Amino acid sequence: MPPLMQVNSVSGSRLSAELRENAAFGTVFSDHMLVADYEDGRWGEAEILPYGPMPLPPSLSALHYGQSIFEGFKAYRTADGGVALFRPRDNLARLNRSAVRMAMPEVPASIFLEGVAELVRLDRDWIPYREGGALYVRPIYFATDEVLFVRPARRYRFCVVTCPVGPYFSEALRLVAEEHYVRAFPGGTGDGKPAGNYGGSLLAARLAQERGFHNVLWLDALEHRYIEECGVMNIFLVIGGVAVTPPLTGTILPGITRDSILTLLREMGIQAEERPIAIDELFAAHEAGRLTEAFGAGTAAVVAPIASIRFREQDIHLSTPWTDSIGAKVRARLMAIQTGRAPDEHGWLMRL
Ligand SMILES: Cc1ncc(COP(=O)(O)O)c(C=O)c1O
């Protein structure tokens, strides 16, 4: 059992209503951060410190060999005036699956859950009041050895920072199917959240943006044929009234939003399937008038409508009015649960 947490709070908060309500996603950080170190085979005391720079050496092993993973979830203001974290235990479980894959020790639930709860309670005034606003919680976990041996490190740091955020996208997404670069491959790390997965995807995203798209539609690594994810979100396609998402076969991040949406769709009486979808099947379904909508799913955007998909100079344009869509309905239902406006029948909220 790790020792109890210390809180070294500061007076003189940087909080202002302007920063809290209008910050662009991930650009403003609240007053405190959680830090816990692992050394000599055990975790030390978690501490809450004023948010700020951490002196670290250039020999830091995370920078050389990439043992660096992260998570992301949100704290919401609830209708009864409280605050709740959405499915934080699932993020802890996913962090620890990433840790095992990267040969890192697991982070104890006491440090992660109690640490985040204490941090969010302390900085609760940073949670936006605006519609769609939340405090984004970003745990990061990385190796801190100061040697150049290529081996799993012996020292690590776990840290959590938080940011006030609002809605992530302002317009429906234009995607281009990526046939050259891949995000993940069988036996790789695509079903976890190591920082390197994101580093390896940035060039494809930038090239897509230079061509006027928002991001890429990732295809599988072996055949460049099966749809995997869209940008940094899971994808749902509505084909013949059935909501379809690719199955979790090791190259797709098991999104917590994806899982929540699958549960809610089935409760709403909408058939939902997890099965492989080839890009040619998607174009054929569109041609036959059976593809009615597509949307991305992830913590940041919750549900993001997709306006178009390009593949080899051919375009799919999706014109279903968003307000009548399955995506809009499931988004509204999920957001009602997250903000305590609908009953939490699945025990997804951790109330603070
Ligand atoms: C690659 C990728 N896919 C999907 C997701 C969606 O996961 P979640 O719903 O847990 O945020 C994310 C965000 O974490 C992601 O980075």
mmCIF file of C-alpha atoms and ligand atoms in Angstrom:
data_model
loop_
_atom_site.group_PDB
_atom_site.id
_atom_site.type_symbol
_atom_site.label_atom_id
_atom_site.label_comp_id
_atom_site.label_asym_id
_atom_site.label_seq_id
_atom_site.Cartn_x
_atom_site.Cartn_y
_atom_site.Cartn_z
ATOM 1 C CA MET A 1 0.000 0.000 0.000
ATOM 2 C CA PRO A 2 1.661 3.295 -1.036
ATOM 3 C CA PRO A 3 1.901 6.005 1.620
ATOM 4 C CA LEU A 4 -0.747 8.710 1.899
ATOM 5 C CA MET A 5 -0.767 11.710 -0.320
ATOM 6 C CA GLN A 6 0.776 15.057 0.512
ATOM 7 C CA VAL A 7 -0.798 18.247 -0.735
ATOM 8 C CA ASN A 8 1.461 21.248 -1.249
ATOM 9 C CA SER A 9 -1.108 23.766 -2.346
ATOM 10 C CA VAL A 10 -0.356 27.311 -3.357
ATOM 11 C CA SER A 11 -2.263 30.495 -2.846
ATOM 12 C CA GLY A 12 -2.490 32.800 -5.872
ATOM 13 C CA SER A 13 -4.482 30.716 -8.348
ATOM 14 C CA ARG A 14 -4.179 31.651 -12.059
ATOM 15 C CA LEU A 15 -7.894 30.945 -12.482
ATOM 16 C CA SER A 16 -10.076 33.411 -14.378
ATOM 17 C CA ALA A 17 -13.522 32.875 -15.900
ATOM 18 C CA GLU A 18 -12.067 33.806 -19.302
ATOM 19 C CA LEU A 19 -9.372 31.095 -19.118
ATOM 20 C CA ARG A 20 -11.782 28.522 -17.714
ATOM 21 C CA GLU A 21 -14.573 29.037 -20.240
ATOM 22 C CA ASN A 22 -12.715 29.929 -23.443
ATOM 23 C CA ALA A 23 -9.446 27.998 -23.448
ATOM 24 C CA ALA A 24 -8.730 26.071 -26.655
ATOM 25 C CA PHE A 25 -8.429 22.318 -26.007
ATOM 26 C CA GLY A 26 -5.289 21.452 -24.043
ATOM 27 C CA THR A 27 -3.759 24.920 -23.908
ATOM 28 C CA VAL A 28 -4.486 25.992 -20.332
ATOM 29 C CA PHE A 29 -3.569 23.947 -17.257
ATOM 30 C CA SER A 30 -5.169 24.228 -13.847
ATOM 31 C CA ASP A 31 -3.232 25.150 -10.709
ATOM 32 C CA HIS A 32 -2.018 21.746 -9.515
ATOM 33 C CA MET A 33 -0.513 18.457 -10.659
ATOM 34 C CA LEU A 34 -0.135 15.037 -9.086
ATOM 35 C CA VAL A 35 3.319 13.426 -9.017
ATOM 36 C CA ALA A 36 4.380 9.966 -7.787
ATOM 37 C CA ASP A 37 7.728 8.251 -8.343
ATOM 38 C CA TYR A 38 8.618 4.578 -8.568
ATOM 39 C CA GLU A 39 12.059 3.443 -7.474
ATOM 40 C CA ASP A 40 13.703 0.356 -5.928
ATOM 41 C CA GLY A 41 10.689 -1.793 -6.788
ATOM 42 C CA ARG A 42 8.080 0.353 -5.047
ATOM 43 C CA TRP A 43 5.946 3.442 -5.308
ATOM 44 C CA GLY A 44 6.724 6.490 -3.179
ATOM 45 C CA GLU A 45 4.267 8.939 -1.717
ATOM 46 C CA ALA A 46 2.020 10.713 -4.239
ATOM 47 C CA GLU A 47 2.186 14.498 -3.959
ATOM 48 C CA ILE A 48 0.031 17.299 -5.250
ATOM 49 C CA LEU A 49 2.215 20.219 -6.286
ATOM 50 C CA PRO A 50 1.655 23.570 -7.979
ATOM 51 C CA TYR A 51 1.521 23.009 -11.770
ATOM 52 C CA GLY A 52 4.875 23.903 -13.278
ATOM 53 C CA PRO A 53 8.124 22.739 -14.864
ATOM 54 C CA MET A 54 9.828 19.572 -13.572
ATOM 55 C CA PRO A 55 13.633 19.555 -13.834
ATOM 56 C CA LEU A 56 14.585 16.366 -15.739
ATOM 57 C CA PRO A 57 17.975 15.326 -17.205
ATOM 58 C CA PRO A 58 18.640 14.902 -20.969
ATOM 59 C CA SER A 59 19.634 11.292 -20.235
ATOM 60 C CA LEU A 60 16.009 10.567 -19.180
ATOM 61 C CA SER A 61 15.348 7.092 -20.564
ATOM 62 C CA ALA A 62 11.762 7.883 -21.683
ATOM 63 C CA LEU A 63 13.237 10.371 -24.181
ATOM 64 C CA HIS A 64 15.601 7.772 -25.651
ATOM 65 C CA TYR A 65 13.688 4.506 -25.691
ATOM 66 C CA GLY A 66 10.084 5.650 -25.486
ATOM 67 C CA GLN A 67 8.759 4.106 -22.284
ATOM 68 C CA SER A 68 6.104 6.797 -22.046
ATOM 69 C CA ILE A 69 2.353 6.241 -21.941
ATOM 70 C CA PHE A 70 -0.683 8.363 -21.171
ATOM 71 C CA GLU A 71 -4.440 8.436 -20.647
ATOM 72 C CA GLY A 72 -7.270 10.938 -21.004
ATOM 73 C CA PHE A 73 -10.721 11.300 -19.448
ATOM 74 C CA LYS A 74 -12.987 14.025 -18.117
ATOM 75 C CA ALA A 75 -14.465 15.436 -14.911
ATOM 76 C CA TYR A 76 -17.915 16.980 -15.417
ATOM 77 C CA ARG A 77 -20.105 19.311 -13.391
ATOM 78 C CA THR A 78 -23.311 17.423 -12.633
ATOM 79 C CA ALA A 79 -26.880 18.701 -12.595
ATOM 80 C CA ASP A 80 -27.034 18.454 -8.768
ATOM 81 C CA GLY A 81 -24.090 20.853 -8.364
ATOM 82 C CA GLY A 82 -21.530 18.081 -7.861
ATOM 83 C CA VAL A 83 -18.544 16.850 -9.839
ATOM 84 C CA ALA A 84 -18.071 13.388 -11.363
ATOM 85 C CA LEU A 85 -15.278 11.574 -13.187
ATOM 86 C CA PHE A 86 -16.438 9.504 -16.178
ATOM 87 C CA ARG A 87 -15.269 5.845 -16.064
ATOM 88 C CA PRO A 88 -11.840 6.567 -14.481
ATOM 89 C CA ARG A 89 -11.401 2.911 -13.458
ATOM 90 C CA ASP A 90 -11.492 1.953 -17.140
ATOM 91 C CA ASN A 91 -8.734 4.449 -17.860
ATOM 92 C CA LEU A 92 -6.688 3.010 -14.997
ATOM 93 C CA ALA A 93 -7.175 -0.494 -16.423
ATOM 94 C CA ARG A 94 -6.151 0.698 -19.901
ATOM 95 C CA LEU A 95 -3.120 2.575 -18.507
ATOM 96 C CA ASN A 96 -1.984 -0.598 -16.801
ATOM 97 C CA ARG A 97 -2.475 -2.641 -19.986
ATOM 98 C CA SER A 98 -0.291 -0.082 -21.802
ATOM 99 C CA ALA A 99 2.213 -0.322 -18.916
ATOM 100 C CA VAL A 100 2.446 -4.117 -19.186
ATOM 101 C CA ARG A 101 2.957 -3.846 -22.967
ATOM 102 C CA MET A 102 5.762 -1.312 -22.465
ATOM 103 C CA ALA A 103 7.422 -3.399 -19.706
ATOM 104 C CA MET A 104 6.592 -0.804 -17.044
ATOM 105 C CA PRO A 105 5.279 -1.514 -13.519
ATOM 106 C CA GLU A 106 1.542 -1.048 -12.997
ATOM 107 C CA VAL A 107 0.261 2.098 -11.275
ATOM 108 C CA PRO A 108 -1.681 1.268 -8.069
ATOM 109 C CA ALA A 109 -5.395 2.149 -8.042
ATOM 110 C CA SER A 110 -4.876 4.077 -4.807
ATOM 111 C CA ILE A 111 -2.419 6.492 -6.446
ATOM 112 C CA PHE A 112 -4.407 6.845 -9.671
ATOM 113 C CA LEU A 113 -7.991 7.054 -8.391
ATOM 114 C CA GLU A 114 -7.445 8.785 -5.056
ATOM 115 C CA GLY A 115 -4.791 11.017 -6.572
ATOM 116 C CA VAL A 116 -7.041 12.167 -9.420
ATOM 117 C CA ALA A 117 -10.023 12.574 -7.068
ATOM 118 C CA GLU A 118 -7.980 14.776 -4.724
ATOM 119 C CA LEU A 119 -6.499 16.776 -7.616
ATOM 120 C CA VAL A 120 -9.883 17.452 -9.225
ATOM 121 C CA ARG A 121 -11.460 18.357 -5.859
ATOM 122 C CA LEU A 122 -8.679 20.860 -5.251
ATOM 123 C CA ASP A 123 -8.993 22.432 -8.730
ATOM 124 C CA ARG A 124 -12.761 22.051 -9.083
ATOM 125 C CA ASP A 125 -13.205 25.781 -9.677
ATOM 126 C CA TRP A 126 -11.411 25.208 -13.004
ATOM 127 C CA ILE A 127 -14.230 23.008 -14.350
ATOM 128 C CA PRO A 128 -16.057 25.041 -17.023
ATOM 129 C CA TYR A 129 -19.764 25.781 -16.631
ATOM 130 C CA ARG A 130 -20.415 26.096 -20.382
ATOM 131 C CA GLU A 131 -22.412 23.460 -22.288
ATOM 132 C CA GLY A 132 -20.066 20.668 -23.379
ATOM 133 C CA GLY A 133 -17.352 21.897 -20.997
ATOM 134 C CA ALA A 134 -15.317 19.642 -18.707
ATOM 135 C CA LEU A 135 -11.983 19.347 -16.943
ATOM 136 C CA TYR A 136 -9.822 17.071 -19.100
ATOM 137 C CA VAL A 137 -7.645 14.815 -16.945
ATOM 138 C CA ARG A 138 -4.321 13.770 -18.505
ATOM 139 C CA PRO A 139 -2.293 11.111 -16.654
ATOM 140 C CA ILE A 140 1.222 10.606 -18.055
ATOM 141 C CA TYR A 141 3.654 7.905 -17.013
ATOM 142 C CA PHE A 142 7.272 7.647 -18.143
ATOM 143 C CA ALA A 143 10.686 6.136 -17.442
ATOM 144 C CA THR A 144 13.187 8.273 -15.528
ATOM 145 C CA ASP A 145 16.390 6.181 -15.531
ATOM 146 C CA GLU A 146 19.544 8.192 -16.164
ATOM 147 C CA VAL A 147 21.462 5.545 -18.105
ATOM 148 C CA LEU A 148 21.612 4.672 -21.806
ATOM 149 C CA PHE A 149 21.084 0.932 -21.380
ATOM 150 C CA VAL A 150 18.386 -0.373 -23.697
ATOM 151 C CA ARG A 151 16.315 -2.155 -21.065
ATOM 152 C CA PRO A 152 13.099 -1.570 -19.135
ATOM 153 C CA ALA A 153 13.904 1.293 -16.775
ATOM 154 C CA ARG A 154 14.081 0.913 -13.017
ATOM 155 C CA ARG A 155 12.733 4.362 -12.153
ATOM 156 C CA TYR A 156 9.484 5.926 -13.343
ATOM 157 C CA ARG A 157 7.298 8.990 -12.764
ATOM 158 C CA PHE A 158 3.505 9.104 -12.839
ATOM 159 C CA CYS A 159 2.019 12.546 -13.178
ATOM 160 C CA VAL A 160 -1.468 13.981 -13.739
ATOM 161 C CA VAL A 161 -2.314 17.422 -15.105
ATOM 162 C CA THR A 162 -5.770 18.836 -15.901
ATOM 163 C CA CYS A 163 -7.114 21.344 -18.451
ATOM 164 C CA PRO A 164 -10.458 23.167 -18.746
ATOM 165 C CA VAL A 165 -11.902 22.227 -22.159
ATOM 166 C CA GLY A 166 -14.952 22.885 -24.301
ATOM 167 C CA PRO A 167 -16.321 21.188 -27.420
ATOM 168 C CA TYR A 168 -13.438 19.783 -29.531
ATOM 169 C CA PHE A 169 -14.561 20.201 -33.163
ATOM 170 C CA SER A 170 -16.592 22.963 -34.676
ATOM 171 C CA GLU A 171 -17.398 21.318 -38.027
ATOM 172 C CA ALA A 172 -18.083 17.853 -39.411
ATOM 173 C CA LEU A 173 -14.902 15.982 -40.321
ATOM 174 C CA ARG A 174 -13.431 15.545 -43.782
ATOM 175 C CA LEU A 175 -11.270 12.405 -43.839
ATOM 176 C CA VAL A 176 -8.942 10.821 -46.370
ATOM 177 C CA ALA A 177 -8.218 7.081 -46.282
ATOM 178 C CA GLU A 178 -4.485 6.550 -45.692
ATOM 179 C CA GLU A 179 -2.933 3.882 -47.910
ATOM 180 C CA HIS A 180 0.763 4.446 -47.244
ATOM 181 C CA TYR A 181 1.325 5.086 -43.530
ATOM 182 C CA VAL A 182 -0.151 2.835 -40.837
ATOM 183 C CA ARG A 183 -1.048 3.627 -37.218
ATOM 184 C CA ALA A 184 -0.828 0.090 -35.853
ATOM 185 C CA PHE A 185 0.057 -3.449 -36.891
ATOM 186 C CA PRO A 186 -0.563 -6.930 -35.464
ATOM 187 C CA GLY A 187 1.713 -7.532 -32.502
ATOM 188 C CA GLY A 188 2.444 -3.790 -32.184
ATOM 189 C CA THR A 189 1.218 -1.246 -29.647
ATOM 190 C CA GLY A 190 -1.917 0.066 -31.389
ATOM 191 C CA ASP A 191 -4.261 -1.168 -28.670
ATOM 192 C CA GLY A 192 -2.431 0.857 -26.008
ATOM 193 C CA LYS A 193 -1.529 4.504 -25.511
ATOM 194 C CA PRO A 194 2.254 4.814 -25.748
ATOM 195 C CA ALA A 195 3.311 8.324 -26.773
ATOM 196 C CA GLY A 196 5.108 6.839 -29.802
ATOM 197 C CA ASN A 197 1.818 5.758 -31.401
ATOM 198 C CA TYR A 198 0.954 9.440 -31.691
ATOM 199 C CA GLY A 199 4.431 10.558 -32.806
ATOM 200 C CA GLY A 200 4.242 8.007 -35.610
ATOM 201 C CA SER A 201 0.871 9.268 -36.806
ATOM 202 C CA LEU A 202 1.569 12.995 -36.984
ATOM 203 C CA LEU A 203 3.107 13.118 -40.464
ATOM 204 C CA ALA A 204 0.120 11.374 -42.095
ATOM 205 C CA ALA A 205 -2.253 13.753 -40.284
ATOM 206 C CA ARG A 206 -0.226 16.801 -41.342
ATOM 207 C CA LEU A 207 -0.084 15.701 -44.979
ATOM 208 C CA ALA A 208 -3.857 15.164 -44.907
ATOM 209 C CA GLN A 209 -4.355 18.634 -43.418
ATOM 210 C CA GLU A 210 -2.178 20.178 -46.137
ATOM 211 C CA ARG A 211 -4.611 18.648 -48.647
ATOM 212 C CA GLY A 212 -7.621 20.219 -46.904
ATOM 213 C CA PHE A 213 -8.752 17.245 -44.780
ATOM 214 C CA HIS A 214 -9.095 17.259 -41.016
ATOM 215 C CA ASN A 215 -7.407 13.908 -40.534
ATOM 216 C CA VAL A 216 -6.892 10.411 -41.954
ATOM 217 C CA LEU A 217 -9.038 7.318 -41.952
ATOM 218 C CA TRP A 218 -6.598 4.642 -40.809
ATOM 219 C CA LEU A 219 -6.628 1.329 -42.678
ATOM 220 C CA ASP A 220 -5.169 -1.998 -41.541
ATOM 221 C CA ALA A 221 -1.427 -2.542 -41.974
ATOM 222 C CA LEU A 222 -1.528 -5.813 -43.911
ATOM 223 C CA GLU A 223 -4.008 -5.210 -46.730
ATOM 224 C CA HIS A 224 -4.634 -1.438 -46.465
ATOM 225 C CA ARG A 225 -8.257 -2.361 -46.867
ATOM 226 C CA TYR A 226 -10.030 -2.630 -43.510
ATOM 227 C CA ILE A 227 -11.124 0.508 -41.678
ATOM 228 C CA GLU A 228 -9.558 0.913 -38.243
ATOM 229 C CA GLU A 229 -9.857 4.400 -36.695
ATOM 230 C CA CYS A 230 -10.321 8.027 -37.704
ATOM 231 C CA GLY A 231 -7.541 10.341 -36.520
ATOM 232 C CA VAL A 232 -7.370 9.745 -32.762
ATOM 233 C CA MET A 233 -10.920 8.448 -32.477
ATOM 234 C CA ASN A 234 -12.780 5.180 -32.938
ATOM 235 C CA ILE A 235 -15.193 5.136 -35.860
ATOM 236 C CA PHE A 236 -18.856 4.178 -36.242
ATOM 237 C CA LEU A 237 -20.644 3.750 -39.596
ATOM 238 C CA VAL A 238 -24.391 3.396 -39.965
ATOM 239 C CA ILE A 239 -25.089 0.908 -42.782
ATOM 240 C CA GLY A 240 -28.666 -0.152 -43.471
ATOM 241 C CA GLY A 241 -29.736 1.202 -40.072
ATOM 242 C CA VAL A 242 -27.093 -0.870 -38.217
ATOM 243 C CA ALA A 243 -24.281 0.917 -36.363
ATOM 244 C CA VAL A 244 -21.010 -0.845 -37.179
ATOM 245 C CA THR A 245 -17.557 -0.387 -35.634
ATOM 246 C CA PRO A 246 -14.372 -2.398 -36.258
ATOM 247 C CA PRO A 247 -13.671 -5.189 -33.720
ATOM 248 C CA LEU A 248 -10.904 -4.977 -31.094
ATOM 249 C CA THR A 249 -8.388 -7.342 -32.639
ATOM 250 C CA GLY A 250 -5.236 -5.720 -31.269
ATOM 251 C CA THR A 251 -4.661 -2.827 -33.659
ATOM 252 C CA ILE A 252 -7.477 -0.584 -32.439
ATOM 253 C CA LEU A 253 -7.549 1.418 -29.226
ATOM 254 C CA PRO A 254 -10.352 0.053 -26.993
ATOM 255 C CA GLY A 255 -11.994 3.448 -26.588
ATOM 256 C CA ILE A 256 -14.083 4.013 -23.497
ATOM 257 C CA THR A 257 -16.413 6.242 -25.501
ATOM 258 C CA ARG A 258 -16.703 3.442 -28.104
ATOM 259 C CA ASP A 259 -17.662 0.969 -25.385
ATOM 260 C CA SER A 260 -20.188 3.396 -23.837
ATOM 261 C CA ILE A 261 -21.756 4.063 -27.253
ATOM 262 C CA LEU A 262 -22.110 0.346 -28.037
ATOM 263 C CA THR A 263 -23.921 -0.132 -24.708
ATOM 264 C CA LEU A 264 -26.203 2.873 -25.210
ATOM 265 C CA LEU A 265 -27.059 2.061 -28.849
ATOM 266 C CA ARG A 266 -28.225 -1.411 -27.837
ATOM 267 C CA GLU A 267 -30.321 0.082 -25.021
ATOM 268 C CA MET A 268 -31.841 2.510 -27.531
ATOM 269 C CA GLY A 269 -32.940 -0.455 -29.657
ATOM 270 C CA ILE A 270 -30.412 0.285 -32.404
ATOM 271 C CA GLN A 271 -28.567 -2.750 -33.672
ATOM 272 C CA ALA A 272 -24.813 -2.359 -33.114
ATOM 273 C CA GLU A 273 -22.166 -4.677 -34.521
ATOM 274 C CA GLU A 274 -18.432 -5.053 -34.062
ATOM 275 C CA ARG A 275 -17.106 -6.463 -37.328
ATOM 276 C CA PRO A 276 -14.446 -5.780 -39.969
ATOM 277 C CA ILE A 277 -15.488 -3.204 -42.584
ATOM 278 C CA ALA A 278 -13.534 -2.981 -45.831
ATOM 279 C CA ILE A 279 -13.218 0.414 -47.502
ATOM 280 C CA ASP A 280 -14.692 -1.052 -50.716
ATOM 281 C CA GLU A 281 -17.717 -2.294 -48.727
ATOM 282 C CA LEU A 282 -18.160 1.248 -47.450
ATOM 283 C CA PHE A 283 -18.135 2.711 -50.969
ATOM 284 C CA ALA A 284 -20.529 -0.017 -52.189
ATOM 285 C CA ALA A 285 -22.890 0.698 -49.267
ATOM 286 C CA HIS A 286 -22.765 4.394 -50.103
ATOM 287 C CA GLU A 287 -23.462 3.711 -53.770
ATOM 288 C CA ALA A 288 -26.485 1.605 -52.769
ATOM 289 C CA GLY A 289 -27.749 4.406 -50.498
ATOM 290 C CA ARG A 290 -27.282 2.248 -47.382
ATOM 291 C CA LEU A 291 -24.512 4.275 -45.702
ATOM 292 C CA THR A 292 -26.426 6.991 -43.896
ATOM 293 C CA GLU A 293 -23.935 8.347 -41.388
ATOM 294 C CA ALA A 294 -20.457 8.075 -39.943
ATOM 295 C CA PHE A 295 -19.025 9.482 -36.753
ATOM 296 C CA GLY A 296 -15.885 9.437 -34.652
ATOM 297 C CA ALA A 297 -15.991 8.583 -30.933
ATOM 298 C CA GLY A 298 -13.524 9.646 -28.264
ATOM 299 C CA THR A 299 -13.242 11.411 -24.921
ATOM 300 C CA ALA A 300 -12.317 14.801 -26.347
ATOM 301 C CA ALA A 301 -15.126 15.163 -28.909
ATOM 302 C CA VAL A 302 -17.496 12.518 -27.428
ATOM 303 C CA VAL A 303 -19.141 12.044 -30.876
ATOM 304 C CA ALA A 304 -17.895 13.915 -33.963
ATOM 305 C CA PRO A 305 -19.906 13.751 -37.211
ATOM 306 C CA ILE A 306 -18.012 12.817 -40.394
ATOM 307 C CA ALA A 307 -18.966 14.845 -43.475
ATOM 308 C CA SER A 308 -16.854 13.121 -46.116
ATOM 309 C CA ILE A 309 -14.371 10.332 -46.809
ATOM 310 C CA ARG A 310 -11.986 10.288 -49.776
ATOM 311 C CA PHE A 311 -10.409 7.104 -51.124
ATOM 312 C CA ARG A 312 -8.394 7.078 -54.386
ATOM 313 C CA GLU A 313 -9.946 10.252 -55.806
ATOM 314 C CA GLN A 314 -13.477 9.071 -54.982
ATOM 315 C CA ASP A 315 -15.550 10.821 -52.357
ATOM 316 C CA ILE A 316 -18.344 9.832 -50.047
ATOM 317 C CA HIS A 317 -20.409 12.809 -48.892
ATOM 318 C CA LEU A 318 -22.739 12.251 -45.988
ATOM 319 C CA SER A 319 -25.603 14.660 -45.871
ATOM 320 C CA THR A 320 -28.011 13.244 -43.252
ATOM 321 C CA PRO A 321 -29.134 16.188 -41.127
ATOM 322 C CA TRP A 322 -27.025 15.730 -38.003
ATOM 323 C CA THR A 323 -29.900 16.582 -35.648
ATOM 324 C CA ASP A 324 -31.894 13.517 -36.830
ATOM 325 C CA SER A 325 -28.949 11.164 -36.748
ATOM 326 C CA ILE A 326 -28.159 8.164 -34.575
ATOM 327 C CA GLY A 327 -24.844 9.846 -33.731
ATOM 328 C CA ALA A 328 -26.585 12.952 -32.396
ATOM 329 C CA LYS A 329 -29.031 10.882 -30.333
ATOM 330 C CA VAL A 330 -26.387 8.677 -28.744
ATOM 331 C CA ARG A 331 -24.193 11.716 -28.072
ATOM 332 C CA ALA A 332 -27.047 13.493 -26.279
ATOM 333 C CA ARG A 333 -27.755 10.384 -24.210
ATOM 334 C CA LEU A 334 -24.111 9.883 -23.271
ATOM 335 C CA MET A 335 -23.649 13.550 -22.347
ATOM 336 C CA ALA A 336 -26.809 13.434 -20.210
ATOM 337 C CA ILE A 337 -25.304 10.549 -18.210
ATOM 338 C CA GLN A 338 -21.897 12.240 -17.958
ATOM 339 C CA THR A 339 -23.455 15.395 -16.522
ATOM 340 C CA GLY A 340 -25.877 13.622 -14.175
ATOM 341 C CA ARG A 341 -28.980 14.705 -16.157
ATOM 342 C CA ALA A 342 -29.867 11.042 -16.825
ATOM 343 C CA PRO A 343 -29.560 8.129 -14.367
ATOM 344 C CA ASP A 344 -26.162 6.434 -14.213
ATOM 345 C CA GLU A 345 -27.439 2.881 -14.597
ATOM 346 C CA HIS A 346 -24.032 1.395 -15.409
ATOM 347 C CA GLY A 347 -22.073 2.908 -12.516
ATOM 348 C CA TRP A 348 -19.963 4.931 -14.961
ATOM 349 C CA LEU A 349 -19.645 8.008 -12.764
ATOM 350 C CA MET A 350 -17.250 8.358 -9.870
ATOM 351 C CA ARG A 351 -18.744 11.191 -7.872
ATOM 352 C CA LEU A 352 -16.345 13.385 -5.928
HETATM 353 C C1 LIG B 1 -6.046 6.423 -31.194
HETATM 354 C C2 LIG B 1 -7.250 6.654 -30.372
HETATM 355 N N1 LIG B 1 -8.382 5.980 -30.657
HETATM 356 C C3 LIG B 1 -9.500 6.127 -29.943
HETATM 357 C C4 LIG B 1 -9.562 6.991 -28.869
HETATM 358 C C5 LIG B 1 -10.813 7.117 -28.080
HETATM 359 O O1 LIG B 1 -10.669 6.550 -26.797
HETATM 360 P P1 LIG B 1 -11.525 7.086 -25.577
HETATM 361 O O2 LIG B 1 -12.953 6.966 -25.958
HETATM 362 O O3 LIG B 1 -11.163 6.190 -24.430
HETATM 363 O O4 LIG B 1 -11.124 8.497 -25.367
HETATM 364 C C6 LIG B 1 -8.417 7.731 -28.535
HETATM 365 C C7 LIG B 1 -8.413 8.650 -27.386
HETATM 366 O O5 LIG B 1 -7.973 8.262 -26.327
HETATM 367 C C8 LIG B 1 -7.235 7.552 -29.287
HETATM 368 O O6 LIG B 1 -6.124 8.230 -28.987
#
